Amino acid sequence: MRIRIIHGPNLNLLGLREPDLYGHDNLDELNKKIQDLAGSLGVEVEIFQSNSEGEIVDLIHQCVGHADALVINPAAYTHYSIAIRDAVSTIRLPVVEVHLSNIHAREEFRHRSVVAPVACGQIAGFGSASYLLGLRAAKQLVEEARR
Ligand code: CA2
């Protein structure tokens, strides 16, 4: 089973500021945690980060025929990118939306996700563990679909 992980804009800066919101892990440390869990779950992961909306759309499209599920933190695009929402709804694969912070406990403009309604579910507020929970959820969704 292959699961694609996409980190959205500015997450390349993780660990460099706002640790109270996003935790102390930098992106390499977070990716190592994801790879370690994937190894123990017997799942292959491929991890991408992009600051560009169009590139993220392309990365979502490339999942078709290549990955079994997608875990995505669309970062700020969560709140307004119809292009990313449409890409997610087009691929017809299990998609789990994740956020480091609890977007529902922050500014009102972060409460709305335009992606969540076309994802299987959303995990928010657990720091790096949101991705680990998202990976477990994605694996379970793929297994359920195969039964
Ligand atoms: O909580 C999340 O994971 C977010 O997706 C992070 C986005 C924010 O716009 C969303 O509302 C919630 C921001 C990503 C910025 O990441 C940085 C982390 C540390 C330092 C600088 C940027």
mmCIF file of C-alpha atoms and ligand atoms in Angstrom:
data_model
loop_
_atom_site.group_PDB
_atom_site.id
_atom_site.type_symbol
_atom_site.label_atom_id
_atom_site.label_comp_id
_atom_site.label_asym_id
_atom_site.label_seq_id
_atom_site.Cartn_x
_atom_site.Cartn_y
_atom_site.Cartn_z
ATOM 1 C CA MET A 1 0.000 0.000 0.000
ATOM 2 C CA ARG A 2 1.317 3.415 -0.963
ATOM 3 C CA ILE A 3 0.141 6.622 0.728
ATOM 4 C CA ARG A 4 1.079 10.095 -0.461
ATOM 5 C CA ILE A 5 1.621 12.862 2.103
ATOM 6 C CA ILE A 6 1.408 16.506 1.013
ATOM 7 C CA HIS A 7 2.471 19.434 3.181
ATOM 8 C CA GLY A 8 1.128 22.787 2.000
ATOM 9 C CA PRO A 9 2.552 26.307 1.976
ATOM 10 C CA ASN A 10 4.980 27.534 4.618
ATOM 11 C CA LEU A 11 5.281 24.152 6.293
ATOM 12 C CA ASN A 12 8.903 24.085 5.085
ATOM 13 C CA LEU A 13 9.421 26.615 7.919
ATOM 14 C CA LEU A 14 8.058 24.288 10.585
ATOM 15 C CA GLY A 15 10.039 24.377 13.817
ATOM 16 C CA LEU A 16 11.521 27.767 13.054
ATOM 17 C CA ARG A 17 8.785 29.826 14.715
ATOM 18 C CA GLU A 18 5.413 29.633 16.513
ATOM 19 C CA PRO A 19 6.206 26.395 18.408
ATOM 20 C CA ASP A 20 3.221 27.033 20.691
ATOM 21 C CA LEU A 21 0.936 26.597 17.678
ATOM 22 C CA TYR A 22 2.789 24.087 15.558
ATOM 23 C CA GLY A 23 5.154 22.262 17.899
ATOM 24 C CA HIS A 24 8.945 21.971 17.974
ATOM 25 C CA ASP A 25 9.518 19.442 15.185
ATOM 26 C CA ASN A 26 10.966 20.787 11.963
ATOM 27 C CA LEU A 27 9.759 19.321 8.677
ATOM 28 C CA ASP A 28 12.584 16.758 8.487
ATOM 29 C CA GLU A 29 11.826 15.567 12.027
ATOM 30 C CA LEU A 30 8.112 15.338 11.259
ATOM 31 C CA ASN A 31 8.821 13.430 8.042
ATOM 32 C CA LYS A 32 11.068 11.017 9.952
ATOM 33 C CA LYS A 33 8.202 10.298 12.379
ATOM 34 C CA ILE A 34 5.892 9.666 9.421
ATOM 35 C CA GLN A 35 8.454 7.364 7.750
ATOM 36 C CA ASP A 36 9.052 5.473 11.002
ATOM 37 C CA LEU A 37 5.345 4.852 11.535
ATOM 38 C CA ALA A 38 4.897 3.887 7.888
ATOM 39 C CA GLY A 39 7.671 1.328 8.296
ATOM 40 C CA SER A 40 6.028 -0.239 11.303
ATOM 41 C CA LEU A 41 2.617 -0.267 9.563
ATOM 42 C CA GLY A 42 4.094 -1.838 6.441
ATOM 43 C CA VAL A 43 3.029 1.119 4.329
ATOM 44 C CA GLU A 44 5.088 2.939 1.714
ATOM 45 C CA VAL A 45 4.865 6.716 1.991
ATOM 46 C CA GLU A 46 5.980 9.424 -0.401
ATOM 47 C CA ILE A 47 6.179 12.885 1.067
ATOM 48 C CA PHE A 48 6.015 16.250 -0.707
ATOM 49 C CA GLN A 49 5.936 19.883 0.390
ATOM 50 C CA SER A 50 4.943 22.726 -1.882
ATOM 51 C CA ASN A 51 4.214 26.411 -1.484
ATOM 52 C CA SER A 52 2.430 26.550 -4.821
ATOM 53 C CA GLU A 53 -1.296 25.905 -5.286
ATOM 54 C CA GLY A 54 -0.888 24.626 -8.858
ATOM 55 C CA GLU A 55 1.905 22.278 -7.876
ATOM 56 C CA ILE A 56 -0.252 20.872 -5.073
ATOM 57 C CA VAL A 57 -3.082 20.317 -7.567
ATOM 58 C CA ASP A 58 -0.616 18.413 -9.804
ATOM 59 C CA LEU A 59 0.620 16.348 -6.837
ATOM 60 C CA ILE A 60 -2.991 15.424 -6.018
ATOM 61 C CA HIS A 61 -3.731 14.439 -9.642
ATOM 62 C CA GLN A 62 -0.601 12.247 -9.710
ATOM 63 C CA CYS A 63 -2.067 10.083 -6.945
ATOM 64 C CA VAL A 64 -4.341 8.422 -9.514
ATOM 65 C CA GLY A 65 -2.901 5.042 -10.450
ATOM 66 C CA HIS A 66 0.073 5.700 -8.207
ATOM 67 C CA ALA A 67 -1.088 5.957 -4.586
ATOM 68 C CA ASP A 68 -3.866 4.272 -2.632
ATOM 69 C CA ALA A 69 -4.672 7.227 -0.389
ATOM 70 C CA LEU A 70 -3.665 10.790 0.370
ATOM 71 C CA VAL A 71 -2.951 12.593 3.645
ATOM 72 C CA ILE A 72 -2.859 16.334 3.061
ATOM 73 C CA ASN A 73 -2.279 19.440 5.134
ATOM 74 C CA PRO A 74 -3.348 22.133 2.669
ATOM 75 C CA ALA A 75 -2.195 24.769 5.231
ATOM 76 C CA ALA A 76 -3.599 28.228 4.395
ATOM 77 C CA TYR A 77 -5.128 26.879 1.135
ATOM 78 C CA THR A 78 -7.463 24.853 3.367
ATOM 79 C CA HIS A 79 -9.560 27.909 3.912
ATOM 80 C CA TYR A 80 -10.102 29.078 0.331
ATOM 81 C CA SER A 81 -8.621 26.923 -2.428
ATOM 82 C CA ILE A 82 -11.447 25.615 -4.586
ATOM 83 C CA ALA A 83 -8.754 24.279 -6.955
ATOM 84 C CA ILE A 84 -7.385 21.995 -4.220
ATOM 85 C CA ARG A 85 -10.898 21.009 -3.137
ATOM 86 C CA ASP A 86 -11.805 20.104 -6.735
ATOM 87 C CA ALA A 87 -8.586 18.102 -7.158
ATOM 88 C CA VAL A 88 -9.329 16.172 -3.942
ATOM 89 C CA SER A 89 -12.888 15.398 -5.014
ATOM 90 C CA THR A 90 -11.735 14.371 -8.509
ATOM 91 C CA ILE A 91 -9.245 11.656 -7.581
ATOM 92 C CA ARG A 92 -11.795 9.330 -5.952
ATOM 93 C CA LEU A 93 -9.285 8.010 -3.414
ATOM 94 C CA PRO A 94 -9.457 8.128 0.394
ATOM 95 C CA VAL A 95 -8.215 11.550 1.480
ATOM 96 C CA VAL A 96 -7.534 12.572 5.082
ATOM 97 C CA GLU A 97 -7.087 16.282 5.854
ATOM 98 C CA VAL A 98 -4.701 17.006 8.719
ATOM 99 C CA HIS A 99 -3.678 20.106 10.653
ATOM 100 C CA LEU A 100 -1.048 20.565 13.322
ATOM 101 C CA SER A 101 -3.098 23.159 15.186
ATOM 102 C CA ASN A 102 -6.753 23.031 16.175
ATOM 103 C CA ILE A 103 -8.062 25.301 13.416
ATOM 104 C CA HIS A 104 -11.471 25.419 15.141
ATOM 105 C CA ALA A 105 -9.974 27.051 18.238
ATOM 106 C CA ARG A 106 -8.194 29.779 16.257
ATOM 107 C CA GLU A 107 -9.264 32.834 14.244
ATOM 108 C CA GLU A 108 -12.713 32.523 12.685
ATOM 109 C CA PHE A 109 -11.320 32.539 9.135
ATOM 110 C CA ARG A 110 -9.509 29.282 9.956
ATOM 111 C CA HIS A 111 -12.641 27.497 11.153
ATOM 112 C CA ARG A 112 -13.850 26.827 7.636
ATOM 113 C CA SER A 113 -12.174 24.235 5.454
ATOM 114 C CA VAL A 114 -13.319 24.112 1.841
ATOM 115 C CA VAL A 115 -11.475 20.786 1.515
ATOM 116 C CA ALA A 116 -13.005 18.922 4.487
ATOM 117 C CA PRO A 117 -16.416 18.309 2.852
ATOM 118 C CA VAL A 118 -14.760 16.323 0.039
ATOM 119 C CA ALA A 119 -12.248 14.521 2.301
ATOM 120 C CA CYS A 120 -13.071 11.373 4.258
ATOM 121 C CA GLY A 121 -12.307 13.227 7.467
ATOM 122 C CA GLN A 122 -10.207 15.834 9.220
ATOM 123 C CA ILE A 123 -7.712 15.509 12.097
ATOM 124 C CA ALA A 124 -6.626 18.756 13.734
ATOM 125 C CA GLY A 125 -4.912 19.911 16.889
ATOM 126 C CA PHE A 126 -2.498 17.120 17.768
ATOM 127 C CA GLY A 127 0.707 18.650 16.437
ATOM 128 C CA SER A 128 2.913 16.182 14.541
ATOM 129 C CA ALA A 129 0.685 13.376 15.804
ATOM 130 C CA SER A 130 -2.106 14.674 13.532
ATOM 131 C CA TYR A 131 -0.130 13.286 10.582
ATOM 132 C CA LEU A 132 0.477 9.970 12.353
ATOM 133 C CA LEU A 133 -3.227 9.643 13.137
ATOM 134 C CA GLY A 134 -3.965 10.668 9.545
ATOM 135 C CA LEU A 135 -1.665 7.954 8.225
ATOM 136 C CA ARG A 136 -3.364 5.312 10.385
ATOM 137 C CA ALA A 137 -6.785 6.545 9.246
ATOM 138 C CA ALA A 138 -5.764 6.485 5.572
ATOM 139 C CA LYS A 139 -4.421 2.936 5.899
ATOM 140 C CA GLN A 140 -7.655 1.806 7.541
ATOM 141 C CA LEU A 141 -9.748 3.438 4.804
ATOM 142 C CA VAL A 142 -7.779 1.614 2.098
ATOM 143 C CA GLU A 143 -8.144 -1.711 3.921
ATOM 144 C CA GLU A 144 -11.886 -1.173 4.378
ATOM 145 C CA ALA A 145 -12.306 -0.353 0.680
ATOM 146 C CA ARG A 146 -10.505 -3.598 -0.253
ATOM 147 C CA ARG A 147 -12.743 -5.796 1.932
HETATM 148 O O1 CA2 B 1 -2.433 23.897 11.729
HETATM 149 C C1 CA2 B 1 -2.107 23.648 10.576
HETATM 150 O O2 CA2 B 1 -1.533 22.612 10.240
HETATM 151 C C2 CA2 B 1 -2.356 24.709 9.488
HETATM 152 O O3 CA2 B 1 -2.712 24.015 8.297
HETATM 153 C C3 CA2 B 1 -1.049 25.462 9.315
HETATM 154 C C4 CA2 B 1 -1.157 26.631 8.356
HETATM 155 C C5 CA2 B 1 -2.337 27.532 8.690
HETATM 156 O O4 CA2 B 1 -2.493 28.526 7.682
HETATM 157 C C6 CA2 B 1 -3.643 26.732 8.791
HETATM 158 O O5 CA2 B 1 -4.679 27.608 9.157
HETATM 159 C C7 CA2 B 1 -3.507 25.634 9.834
HETATM 160 C C8 CA2 B 1 0.111 27.492 8.444
HETATM 161 C C9 CA2 B 1 1.347 26.766 8.079
HETATM 162 C C10 CA2 B 1 2.517 27.640 8.450
HETATM 163 O O6 CA2 B 1 3.478 26.801 9.008
HETATM 164 C C11 CA2 B 1 4.480 27.345 9.733
HETATM 165 C C12 CA2 B 1 4.844 26.680 10.850
HETATM 166 C C13 CA2 B 1 5.855 27.174 11.627
HETATM 167 C C14 CA2 B 1 6.506 28.325 11.263
HETATM 168 C C15 CA2 B 1 6.122 28.977 10.136
HETATM 169 C C16 CA2 B 1 5.119 28.467 9.358
#
